[in-house]
PDB file of C-alpha atoms and ligand atoms in Angstrom:
ATOM      1  CA  UNK C  34      15.950 -23.007  18.961  1.00 58.00           C
ATOM      2  CA  UNK C  35      12.568 -21.837  17.906  1.00 61.00           C
ATOM      3  CA  UNK C  36      10.700 -24.429  14.801  1.00 71.00           C
ATOM      4  CA  UNK C  37       7.970 -25.073  13.645  1.00 79.00           C
ATOM      5  CA  UNK C  38       5.876 -27.436  16.548  1.00 77.00           C
ATOM      6  CA  UNK C  39       2.696 -28.055  15.186  1.00 84.00           C
ATOM      7  CA  UNK C  40       1.427 -28.154  11.532  1.00 90.00           C
ATOM      8  CA  UNK C  41      -0.969 -25.271  10.677  1.00 93.00           C
ATOM      9  CA  UNK C  42      -3.048 -25.844   7.457  1.00 95.00           C
ATOM     10  CA  UNK C  43      -4.067 -22.328   7.697  1.00 96.00           C
ATOM     11  CA  UNK C  44      -2.831 -19.841  10.374  1.00 98.00           C
ATOM     12  CA  UNK C  45      -4.827 -17.662  11.703  1.00 98.00           C
ATOM     13  CA  UNK C  46      -4.794 -14.914  14.971  1.00 98.00           C
ATOM     14  CA  UNK C  47      -5.217 -18.288  17.561  1.00 97.00           C
ATOM     15  CA  UNK C  48      -2.787 -19.893  15.444  1.00 97.00           C
ATOM     16  CA  UNK C  49      -0.155 -16.799  15.918  1.00 98.00           C
ATOM     17  CA  UNK C  50      -1.481 -16.684  19.815  1.00 97.00           C
ATOM     18  CA  UNK C  51      -0.277 -20.922  21.158  1.00 97.00           C
ATOM     19  CA  UNK C  52       2.892 -20.519  18.119  1.00 97.00           C
ATOM     20  CA  UNK C  53       4.007 -18.484  20.901  1.00 98.00           C
ATOM     21  CA  UNK C  54       2.989 -19.506  23.716  1.00 97.00           C
ATOM     22  CA  UNK C  55       4.518 -23.273  22.433  1.00 96.00           C
ATOM     23  CA  UNK C  56       7.650 -21.234  21.771  1.00 97.00           C
ATOM     24  CA  UNK C  57       7.630 -21.647  18.605  1.00 97.00           C
ATOM     25  CA  UNK C  58       8.685 -18.255  16.666  1.00 98.00           C
ATOM     26  CA  UNK C  59       6.469 -16.439  13.913  1.00 98.00           C
ATOM     27  CA  UNK C  60       7.560 -15.692  10.118  1.00 98.00           C
ATOM     28  CA  UNK C  61       6.000 -12.302   8.731  1.00 98.00           C
ATOM     29  CA  UNK C  62       6.565 -10.468   5.566  1.00 99.00           C
ATOM     30  CA  UNK C  63       5.419  -8.297   3.594  1.00 98.00           C
ATOM     31  CA  UNK C  64       3.731  -8.829  -0.190  1.00 99.00           C
ATOM     32  CA  UNK C  65       1.803  -5.882  -2.513  1.00 98.00           C
ATOM     33  CA  UNK C  66       1.213  -8.261  -5.644  1.00 98.00           C
ATOM     34  CA  UNK C  67      -0.076 -11.405  -6.538  1.00 98.00           C
ATOM     35  CA  UNK C  68       3.079 -13.192  -7.921  1.00 98.00           C
ATOM     36  CA  UNK C  69       5.428 -12.124  -4.604  1.00 98.00           C
ATOM     37  CA  UNK C  70       2.502 -13.453  -2.273  1.00 98.00           C
ATOM     38  CA  UNK C  71       2.471 -16.908  -4.421  1.00 98.00           C
ATOM     39  CA  UNK C  72       5.988 -17.336  -3.685  1.00 98.00           C
ATOM     40  CA  UNK C  73       5.594 -15.925   0.101  1.00 98.00           C
ATOM     41  CA  UNK C  74       3.174 -18.220   0.450  1.00 98.00           C
ATOM     42  CA  UNK C  75       3.951 -21.278  -0.909  1.00 98.00           C
ATOM     43  CA  UNK C  76       7.962 -20.625   0.674  1.00 98.00           C
ATOM     44  CA  UNK C  77       5.254 -21.423   4.693  1.00 98.00           C
ATOM     45  CA  UNK C  78       5.581 -17.528   5.368  1.00 98.00           C
ATOM     46  CA  UNK C  79       3.212 -17.628   8.690  1.00 98.00           C
ATOM     47  CA  UNK C  80       2.243 -14.205   8.008  1.00 98.00           C
ATOM     48  CA  UNK C  81       1.301 -11.379   5.221  1.00 99.00           C
ATOM     49  CA  UNK C  82       1.841  -7.959   5.920  1.00 99.00           C
ATOM     50  CA  UNK C  83       0.075  -6.325   2.842  1.00 99.00           C
ATOM     51  CA  UNK C  84       1.699  -2.904   3.830  1.00 98.00           C
ATOM     52  CA  UNK C  85       1.379   0.371   3.431  1.00 98.00           C
ATOM     53  CA  UNK C  86       5.487   0.708   2.836  1.00 98.00           C
ATOM     54  CA  UNK C  87       3.512  -0.346  -0.606  1.00 98.00           C
ATOM     55  CA  UNK C  88       3.593   3.441  -0.972  1.00 98.00           C
ATOM     56  CA  UNK C  89       7.480   3.119  -0.639  1.00 97.00           C
ATOM     57  CA  UNK C  90       8.556   0.618  -2.667  1.00 97.00           C
ATOM     58  CA  UNK C  91       5.753  -0.034  -5.386  1.00 98.00           C
ATOM     59  CA  UNK C  92       4.952   3.887  -6.302  1.00 98.00           C
ATOM     60  CA  UNK C  93       8.103   5.054  -5.272  1.00 97.00           C
ATOM     61  CA  UNK C  94       6.593   8.100  -3.243  1.00 97.00           C
ATOM     62  CA  UNK C  95       9.487   9.094   0.681  1.00 95.00           C
ATOM     63  CA  UNK C  96       7.227   8.285   3.038  1.00 96.00           C
ATOM     64  CA  UNK C  97       4.223   6.063   3.469  1.00 97.00           C
ATOM     65  CA  UNK C  98       1.676   8.558   3.391  1.00 97.00           C
ATOM     66  CA  UNK C  99       0.455   9.116  -0.495  1.00 98.00           C
ATOM     67  CA  UNK C 100      -1.309   5.965  -0.147  1.00 98.00           C
ATOM     68  CA  UNK C 101      -4.894   5.687  -0.466  1.00 98.00           C
ATOM     69  CA  UNK C 102      -7.284   3.053   0.987  1.00 98.00           C
ATOM     70  CA  UNK C 103      -7.996   1.751  -2.941  1.00 98.00           C
ATOM     71  CA  UNK C 104      -4.407   1.733  -3.113  1.00 98.00           C
ATOM     72  CA  UNK C 105      -4.247  -0.558  -0.422  1.00 98.00           C
ATOM     73  CA  UNK C 106      -7.448  -3.032  -1.024  1.00 98.00           C
ATOM     74  CA  UNK C 107      -6.441  -3.286  -4.852  1.00 98.00           C
ATOM     75  CA  UNK C 108      -3.203  -5.061  -3.532  1.00 98.00           C
ATOM     76  CA  UNK C 109      -4.220  -6.907  -0.529  1.00 98.00           C
ATOM     77  CA  UNK C 110      -7.062  -8.712  -3.068  1.00 98.00           C
ATOM     78  CA  UNK C 111      -3.899  -9.194  -5.305  1.00 98.00           C
ATOM     79  CA  UNK C 112      -2.190 -10.578  -2.075  1.00 98.00           C
ATOM     80  CA  UNK C 113      -5.536 -12.512  -1.046  1.00 98.00           C
ATOM     81  CA  UNK C 114      -5.839 -14.331  -3.794  1.00 98.00           C
ATOM     82  CA  UNK C 115      -2.444 -15.744  -4.196  1.00 98.00           C
ATOM     83  CA  UNK C 116      -2.570 -17.018   0.182  1.00 98.00           C
ATOM     84  CA  UNK C 117      -3.760 -20.509   0.615  1.00 98.00           C
ATOM     85  CA  UNK C 118      -1.884 -21.292   4.258  1.00 98.00           C
ATOM     86  CA  UNK C 119      -0.500 -17.523   5.266  1.00 98.00           C
ATOM     87  CA  UNK C 120      -2.568 -15.440   7.592  1.00 98.00           C
ATOM     88  CA  UNK C 121      -2.682 -12.076   5.490  1.00 98.00           C
ATOM     89  CA  UNK C 122      -2.737  -8.587   7.503  1.00 99.00           C
ATOM     90  CA  UNK C 123      -3.794  -5.295   5.476  1.00 98.00           C
ATOM     91  CA  UNK C 124      -2.315  -2.175   6.773  1.00 98.00           C
ATOM     92  CA  UNK C 125      -4.714   0.285   6.828  1.00 98.00           C
ATOM     93  CA  UNK C 126      -3.523   3.719   5.531  1.00 98.00           C
ATOM     94  CA  UNK C 127      -2.563   7.373   6.745  1.00 97.00           C
ATOM     95  CA  UNK C 128      -5.992   9.143   7.334  1.00 97.00           C
ATOM     96  CA  UNK C 129      -8.176   6.607   7.269  1.00 97.00           C
ATOM     97  CA  UNK C 130      -8.816   5.776  11.344  1.00 97.00           C
ATOM     98  CA  UNK C 131      -6.837   8.719  13.314  1.00 93.00           C
ATOM     99  CA  UNK C 132      -9.956  10.981  12.385  1.00 89.00           C
ATOM    100  CA  UNK C 133     -12.440   9.318  14.374  1.00 94.00           C
ATOM    101  CA  UNK C 134     -13.751   5.858  15.170  1.00 97.00           C
ATOM    102  CA  UNK C 135     -16.489   6.212  13.544  1.00 97.00           C
ATOM    103  CA  UNK C 136     -14.237   6.520   9.988  1.00 97.00           C
ATOM    104  CA  UNK C 137     -11.583   3.659  11.629  1.00 98.00           C
ATOM    105  CA  UNK C 138     -14.429   1.327  11.205  1.00 98.00           C
ATOM    106  CA  UNK C 139     -15.937   2.465   7.694  1.00 98.00           C
ATOM    107  CA  UNK C 140     -12.209   2.241   6.825  1.00 98.00           C
ATOM    108  CA  UNK C 141     -11.891  -1.279   7.884  1.00 98.00           C
ATOM    109  CA  UNK C 142     -15.005  -3.347   6.913  1.00 98.00           C
ATOM    110  CA  UNK C 143     -14.593  -1.369   3.269  1.00 98.00           C
ATOM    111  CA  UNK C 144     -10.282  -3.330   3.598  1.00 98.00           C
ATOM    112  CA  UNK C 145     -12.140  -6.632   5.006  1.00 98.00           C
ATOM    113  CA  UNK C 146     -15.673  -6.736   2.340  1.00 98.00           C
ATOM    114  CA  UNK C 147     -13.079  -5.250  -0.245  1.00 98.00           C
ATOM    115  CA  UNK C 148     -10.003  -7.242  -0.561  1.00 98.00           C
ATOM    116  CA  UNK C 149     -11.694  -9.989   1.688  1.00 98.00           C
ATOM    117  CA  UNK C 150      -7.917  -9.384   4.452  1.00 98.00           C
ATOM    118  CA  UNK C 151      -8.084 -11.427   7.146  1.00 98.00           C
ATOM    119  CA  UNK C 152      -6.971  -8.546   9.857  1.00 98.00           C
ATOM    120  CA  UNK C 153      -5.839  -4.773   9.750  1.00 98.00           C
ATOM    121  CA  UNK C 154      -3.389  -3.308  11.456  1.00 98.00           C
ATOM    122  CA  UNK C 155      -2.741  -0.030  13.029  1.00 98.00           C
ATOM    123  CA  UNK C 156       0.008   2.090  13.990  1.00 98.00           C
ATOM    124  CA  UNK C 157      -0.468   4.170  17.982  1.00 98.00           C
ATOM    125  CA  UNK C 158      -1.198   3.287  21.440  1.00 98.00           C
ATOM    126  CA  UNK C 159      -3.859   5.038  23.798  1.00 97.00           C
ATOM    127  CA  UNK C 160      -4.355   7.932  21.270  1.00 96.00           C
ATOM    128  CA  UNK C 161      -6.162   5.130  18.384  1.00 97.00           C
ATOM    129  CA  UNK C 162      -7.787   3.501  21.836  1.00 98.00           C
ATOM    130  CA  UNK C 163     -11.182   4.766  20.502  1.00 97.00           C
ATOM    131  CA  UNK C 164     -10.597   3.884  17.265  1.00 98.00           C
ATOM    132  CA  UNK C 165      -9.602  -0.426  17.890  1.00 98.00           C
ATOM    133  CA  UNK C 166     -12.220  -0.494  20.213  1.00 98.00           C
ATOM    134  CA  UNK C 167     -14.988   0.238  17.345  1.00 98.00           C
ATOM    135  CA  UNK C 168     -13.238  -2.213  15.354  1.00 98.00           C
ATOM    136  CA  UNK C 169     -13.702  -5.303  17.212  1.00 98.00           C
ATOM    137  CA  UNK C 170     -16.605  -4.861  17.669  1.00 97.00           C
ATOM    138  CA  UNK C 171     -17.085  -5.672  14.175  1.00 97.00           C
ATOM    139  CA  UNK C 172     -15.333  -9.071  15.340  1.00 98.00           C
ATOM    140  CA  UNK C 173     -12.244  -7.125  12.561  1.00 98.00           C
ATOM    141  CA  UNK C 174      -8.957  -8.524  14.084  1.00 98.00           C
ATOM    142  CA  UNK C 175      -7.013  -6.069  14.563  1.00 98.00           C
ATOM    143  CA  UNK C 176      -2.452  -6.324  14.837  1.00 98.00           C
ATOM    144  CA  UNK C 177      -1.114  -2.790  17.097  1.00 98.00           C
ATOM    145  CA  UNK C 178       2.474  -1.218  15.626  1.00 98.00           C
ATOM    146  CA  UNK C 179       4.235   0.365  17.924  1.00 98.00           C
ATOM    147  CA  UNK C 180       8.005   1.999  18.332  1.00 98.00           C
ATOM    148  CA  UNK C 181       8.864   3.917  15.262  1.00 96.00           C
ATOM    149  CA  UNK C 182       5.338   4.374  13.623  1.00 95.00           C
ATOM    150  CA  UNK C 183       6.187   5.468   9.828  1.00 94.00           C
ATOM    151  CA  UNK C 184       3.260   6.949   9.106  1.00 94.00           C
ATOM    152  CA  UNK C 185       4.040   9.595  11.261  1.00 94.00           C
ATOM    153  CA  UNK C 186       7.644  10.858  10.592  1.00 92.00           C
ATOM    154  CA  UNK C 187       6.548  14.112  10.804  1.00 92.00           C
ATOM    155  CA  UNK C 188       6.377  14.358  14.122  1.00 91.00           C
ATOM    156  CA  UNK C 189       9.198  11.642  15.054  1.00 89.00           C
ATOM    157  CA  UNK C 190      11.141  14.018  11.747  1.00 90.00           C
ATOM    158  CA  UNK C 191      14.162  10.667  11.962  1.00 89.00           C
ATOM    159  CA  UNK C 192      13.983   6.903  11.241  1.00 91.00           C
ATOM    160  CA  UNK C 193      16.644   6.364  13.775  1.00 92.00           C
ATOM    161  CA  UNK C 194      14.901   3.900  16.818  1.00 95.00           C
ATOM    162  CA  UNK C 195      12.552   4.696  19.254  1.00 94.00           C
ATOM    163  CA  UNK C 196      12.395   4.527  22.201  1.00 95.00           C
ATOM    164  CA  UNK C 197      15.560   4.952  24.028  1.00 94.00           C
ATOM    165  CA  UNK C 198      14.135   6.908  26.721  1.00 96.00           C
ATOM    166  CA  UNK C 199      12.921   5.958  29.419  1.00 96.00           C
ATOM    167  CA  UNK C 200       9.800   8.217  29.417  1.00 96.00           C
ATOM    168  CA  UNK C 201       9.041   6.779  26.011  1.00 96.00           C
ATOM    169  CA  UNK C 202       9.665   3.465  27.017  1.00 98.00           C
ATOM    170  CA  UNK C 203       7.435   4.096  29.809  1.00 98.00           C
ATOM    171  CA  UNK C 204       5.057   5.731  27.572  1.00 97.00           C
ATOM    172  CA  UNK C 205       5.128   2.123  24.504  1.00 98.00           C
ATOM    173  CA  UNK C 206       4.956  -0.700  27.534  1.00 98.00           C
ATOM    174  CA  UNK C 207       1.679   0.622  28.608  1.00 98.00           C
ATOM    175  CA  UNK C 208       0.841   1.357  25.371  1.00 98.00           C
ATOM    176  CA  UNK C 209       1.660  -2.025  24.077  1.00 98.00           C
ATOM    177  CA  UNK C 210      -0.764  -3.671  27.200  1.00 98.00           C
ATOM    178  CA  UNK C 211      -3.760  -1.934  26.757  1.00 98.00           C
ATOM    179  CA  UNK C 212      -3.239  -3.162  22.757  1.00 98.00           C
ATOM    180  CA  UNK C 213      -3.941  -5.959  24.485  1.00 98.00           C
ATOM    181  CA  UNK C 214      -6.812  -4.544  26.786  1.00 98.00           C
ATOM    182  CA  UNK C 215      -8.242  -3.740  23.862  1.00 98.00           C
ATOM    183  CA  UNK C 216      -8.491  -7.107  22.271  1.00 98.00           C
ATOM    184  CA  UNK C 217      -5.456  -7.014  19.757  1.00 98.00           C
ATOM    185  CA  UNK C 218      -4.464 -10.352  18.423  1.00 98.00           C
ATOM    186  CA  UNK C 219      -0.773  -9.160  18.701  1.00 98.00           C
ATOM    187  CA  UNK C 220       1.789  -6.575  17.765  1.00 98.00           C
ATOM    188  CA  UNK C 221       4.607  -5.205  15.680  1.00 98.00           C
ATOM    189  CA  UNK C 222       7.106  -3.566  16.728  1.00 98.00           C
ATOM    190  CA  UNK C 223      10.175  -1.349  14.629  1.00 98.00           C
ATOM    191  CA  UNK C 224      13.129   0.056  16.006  1.00 98.00           C
ATOM    192  CA  UNK C 225      13.240  -0.051  19.672  1.00 98.00           C
ATOM    193  CA  UNK C 226      16.428  -1.698  22.176  1.00 98.00           C
ATOM    194  CA  UNK C 227      16.319  -4.511  21.086  1.00 98.00           C
ATOM    195  CA  UNK C 228      15.941  -5.524  25.410  1.00 98.00           C
ATOM    196  CA  UNK C 229      12.751  -3.363  25.173  1.00 98.00           C
ATOM    197  CA  UNK C 230      10.586  -4.906  22.532  1.00 98.00           C
ATOM    198  CA  UNK C 231      12.451  -8.156  24.592  1.00 98.00           C
ATOM    199  CA  UNK C 232      10.495  -6.104  27.937  1.00 98.00           C
ATOM    200  CA  UNK C 233       7.329  -6.322  26.399  1.00 98.00           C
ATOM    201  CA  UNK C 234       6.649  -9.654  24.990  1.00 98.00           C
ATOM    202  CA  UNK C 235       7.960 -10.794  28.271  1.00 98.00           C
ATOM    203  CA  UNK C 236       5.169  -8.509  29.214  1.00 98.00           C
ATOM    204  CA  UNK C 237       2.523  -9.978  27.154  1.00 98.00           C
ATOM    205  CA  UNK C 238       0.317 -13.040  25.836  1.00 98.00           C
ATOM    206  CA  UNK C 239       0.054 -11.567  22.366  1.00 98.00           C
ATOM    207  CA  UNK C 240       2.473 -12.361  19.844  1.00 98.00           C
ATOM    208  CA  UNK C 241       5.204  -9.332  19.322  1.00 98.00           C
ATOM    209  CA  UNK C 242       6.645  -9.283  15.801  1.00 98.00           C
ATOM    210  CA  UNK C 243       9.790  -7.112  15.813  1.00 98.00           C
ATOM    211  CA  UNK C 244      11.432  -5.074  13.099  1.00 98.00           C
ATOM    212  CA  UNK C 245      14.608  -4.027  13.631  1.00 98.00           C
ATOM    213  CA  UNK C 246      13.419  -5.203  17.648  1.00 98.00           C
ATOM    214  CA  UNK C 247      16.419  -7.825  18.229  1.00 98.00           C
ATOM    215  CA  UNK C 248      15.737 -11.791  18.836  1.00 98.00           C
ATOM    216  CA  UNK C 249      14.174 -11.100  21.914  1.00 98.00           C
ATOM    217  CA  UNK C 250      10.051 -11.148  21.218  1.00 98.00           C
ATOM    218  CA  UNK C 251       7.300 -13.196  19.662  1.00 98.00           C
ATOM    219  CA  UNK C 252       8.084 -13.050  15.565  1.00 98.00           C
ATOM    220  CA  UNK C 253       9.677 -11.008  12.409  1.00 98.00           C
ATOM    221  CA  UNK C 254       8.923  -9.211  10.464  1.00 98.00           C
ATOM    222  CA  UNK C 255      11.220  -7.578   6.864  1.00 98.00           C
ATOM    223  CA  UNK C 256      10.081  -5.861   3.836  1.00 98.00           C
ATOM    224  CA  UNK C 257      10.439  -8.873   0.648  1.00 98.00           C
ATOM    225  CA  UNK C 258      12.102  -6.059  -1.433  1.00 98.00           C
ATOM    226  CA  UNK C 259      14.814  -5.542   1.268  1.00 98.00           C
ATOM    227  CA  UNK C 260      15.560  -8.866   2.521  1.00 98.00           C
ATOM    228  CA  UNK C 261      15.608  -9.566  -0.990  1.00 98.00           C
ATOM    229  CA  UNK C 262      18.265  -7.108  -2.406  1.00 98.00           C
ATOM    230  CA  UNK C 263      15.984  -5.738  -4.531  1.00 97.00           C
ATOM    231  CA  UNK C 264      15.900  -2.197  -3.155  1.00 93.00           C
ATOM    232  CA  UNK C 265      19.364  -1.107  -2.309  1.00 85.00           C
ATOM    233  CA  UNK C 266      19.839   2.128  -1.359  1.00 85.00           C
ATOM    234  CA  UNK C 267      17.837   0.857   1.943  1.00 87.00           C
ATOM    235  CA  UNK C 268      20.824  -0.370   4.936  1.00 91.00           C
ATOM    236  CA  UNK C 269      19.532  -0.205   8.305  1.00 95.00           C
ATOM    237  CA  UNK C 270      21.290  -2.239  10.406  1.00 95.00           C
ATOM    238  CA  UNK C 271      19.039  -4.888  11.102  1.00 97.00           C
ATOM    239  CA  UNK C 272      17.649  -6.141   7.875  1.00 98.00           C
ATOM    240  CA  UNK C 273      19.468  -8.795   6.928  1.00 98.00           C
ATOM    241  CA  UNK C 274      19.664  -9.934   3.248  1.00 98.00           C
ATOM    242  CA  UNK C 275      19.136 -13.077   1.660  1.00 98.00           C
ATOM    243  CA  UNK C 276      19.381 -12.604  -1.767  1.00 98.00           C
ATOM    244  CA  UNK C 277      21.607  -9.432  -4.367  1.00 97.00           C
ATOM    245  CA  UNK C 278      18.312  -9.810  -6.345  1.00 98.00           C
ATOM    246  CA  UNK C 279      19.205  -6.169  -7.899  1.00 97.00           C
ATOM    247  CA  UNK C 280      22.595  -7.149  -9.126  1.00 97.00           C
ATOM    248  CA  UNK C 281      20.966 -10.927 -10.495  1.00 98.00           C
ATOM    249  CA  UNK C 282      18.407  -9.258 -11.889  1.00 98.00           C
ATOM    250  CA  UNK C 283      20.007  -6.187 -13.460  1.00 98.00           C
ATOM    251  CA  UNK C 284      22.411  -9.179 -15.883  1.00 98.00           C
ATOM    252  CA  UNK C 285      19.951 -10.759 -16.470  1.00 98.00           C
ATOM    253  CA  UNK C 286      18.120  -7.253 -17.943  1.00 98.00           C
ATOM    254  CA  UNK C 287      21.035  -6.583 -19.556  1.00 98.00           C
ATOM    255  CA  UNK C 288      21.802  -9.947 -20.676  1.00 98.00           C
ATOM    256  CA  UNK C 289      17.951  -9.491 -22.631  1.00 98.00           C
ATOM    257  CA  UNK C 290      19.206  -6.159 -23.569  1.00 98.00           C
ATOM    258  CA  UNK C 291      21.976  -8.169 -26.196  1.00 98.00           C
ATOM    259  CA  UNK C 292      20.846 -10.875 -26.803  1.00 98.00           C
ATOM    260  CA  UNK C 293      17.271  -8.501 -28.851  1.00 98.00           C
ATOM    261  CA  UNK C 294      20.603  -6.713 -30.144  1.00 98.00           C
ATOM    262  CA  UNK C 295      22.507  -9.107 -31.667  1.00 98.00           C
ATOM    263  CA  UNK C 296      19.742 -10.705 -32.570  1.00 98.00           C
ATOM    264  CA  UNK C 297      20.520 -14.202 -30.834  1.00 98.00           C
ATOM    265  CA  UNK C 298      17.029 -13.959 -29.039  1.00 98.00           C
ATOM    266  CA  UNK C 299      15.214 -15.430 -30.480  1.00 98.00           C
ATOM    267  CA  UNK C 300      16.282 -18.900 -32.097  1.00 98.00           C
ATOM    268  CA  UNK C 301      14.941 -20.637 -34.230  1.00 97.00           C
ATOM    269  CA  UNK C 302      13.762 -22.851 -31.101  1.00 98.00           C
ATOM    270  CA  UNK C 303      11.832 -19.339 -29.714  1.00 98.00           C
ATOM    271  CA  UNK C 304       9.183 -18.654 -32.767  1.00 97.00           C
ATOM    272  CA  UNK C 305       6.465 -20.646 -34.000  1.00 97.00           C
TER     273      UNK C 305
HETATM  274  O1  LIG J 401       4.281  -1.365   5.956  1.00 59.37           O
HETATM  275  C1  LIG J 401       5.483  -2.179   6.373  1.00 59.37           C
HETATM  276  O2  LIG J 401       5.406  -2.825   5.875  1.00 59.37           O
HETATM  277  C2  LIG J 401       5.148  -2.614   7.617  1.00 59.37           C
HETATM  278  C3  LIG J 401       6.052  -3.139   8.040  1.00 59.37           C
HETATM  279  C4  LIG J 401       7.876  -2.504   8.084  1.00 59.37           C
HETATM  280  C5  LIG J 401       6.024  -3.458   9.324  1.00 59.37           C
HETATM  281  O3  LIG J 401       4.432  -2.045   8.527  1.00 59.37           O
END
């Protein structure tokens, strides 16, 4: 069992590499706003991801593609104001780094300057190597993301498990090694077979954080709204729900409506 091996006042990219070396699993959750980030950080999560899943969770879009750099910066700056201990990683959104490495660097610098985030995350392997290298030359830490990369949903066509076939699995392993060589400090592996994910984690010294990638990796990430049960249309096998907040919140709202209608709220103690 992995337990905290060392107390960290503030998690850095170096702490994560150290955790992997010490066999301590890394916890990562998403947040997009101050209030949620305050709770997540206070609970002691190691990494907060300001994911472009904000496009789905916060804005109700079907994919992550529509969210803009300015919207990501708005979410990230709210999270940064709450985070006292966690490392805050910000997704570069679709279209802000794939075109050329110059615009990738400009996007990453804008995120770092305007949000105060600690690192950026980019989806892809060899095809974005130049962008990753250029961002790293500016001293900006980069987290990679391989496997199911939702920004490429229209290429894949579905959100099913990736790299089940040998050719794609080999490419993924090569890409993971390349990202480490380039200087990424960690890697997210999304929805790939557990055996492959474990092989990738064992081949690298940088931590591999999985979502739907089994238990053989160095840490886990979930979308906070999913693990709290606030979203209930989304039911992938990998998702463990720790609460049923959809039901709890619905009950609370219904009680409030009833209290307002019946004039039970506010009572004498709840007024001036
Ligand atoms: O945007 C996001 O929330 C993510 C996680 C699912 C890893 O990239």
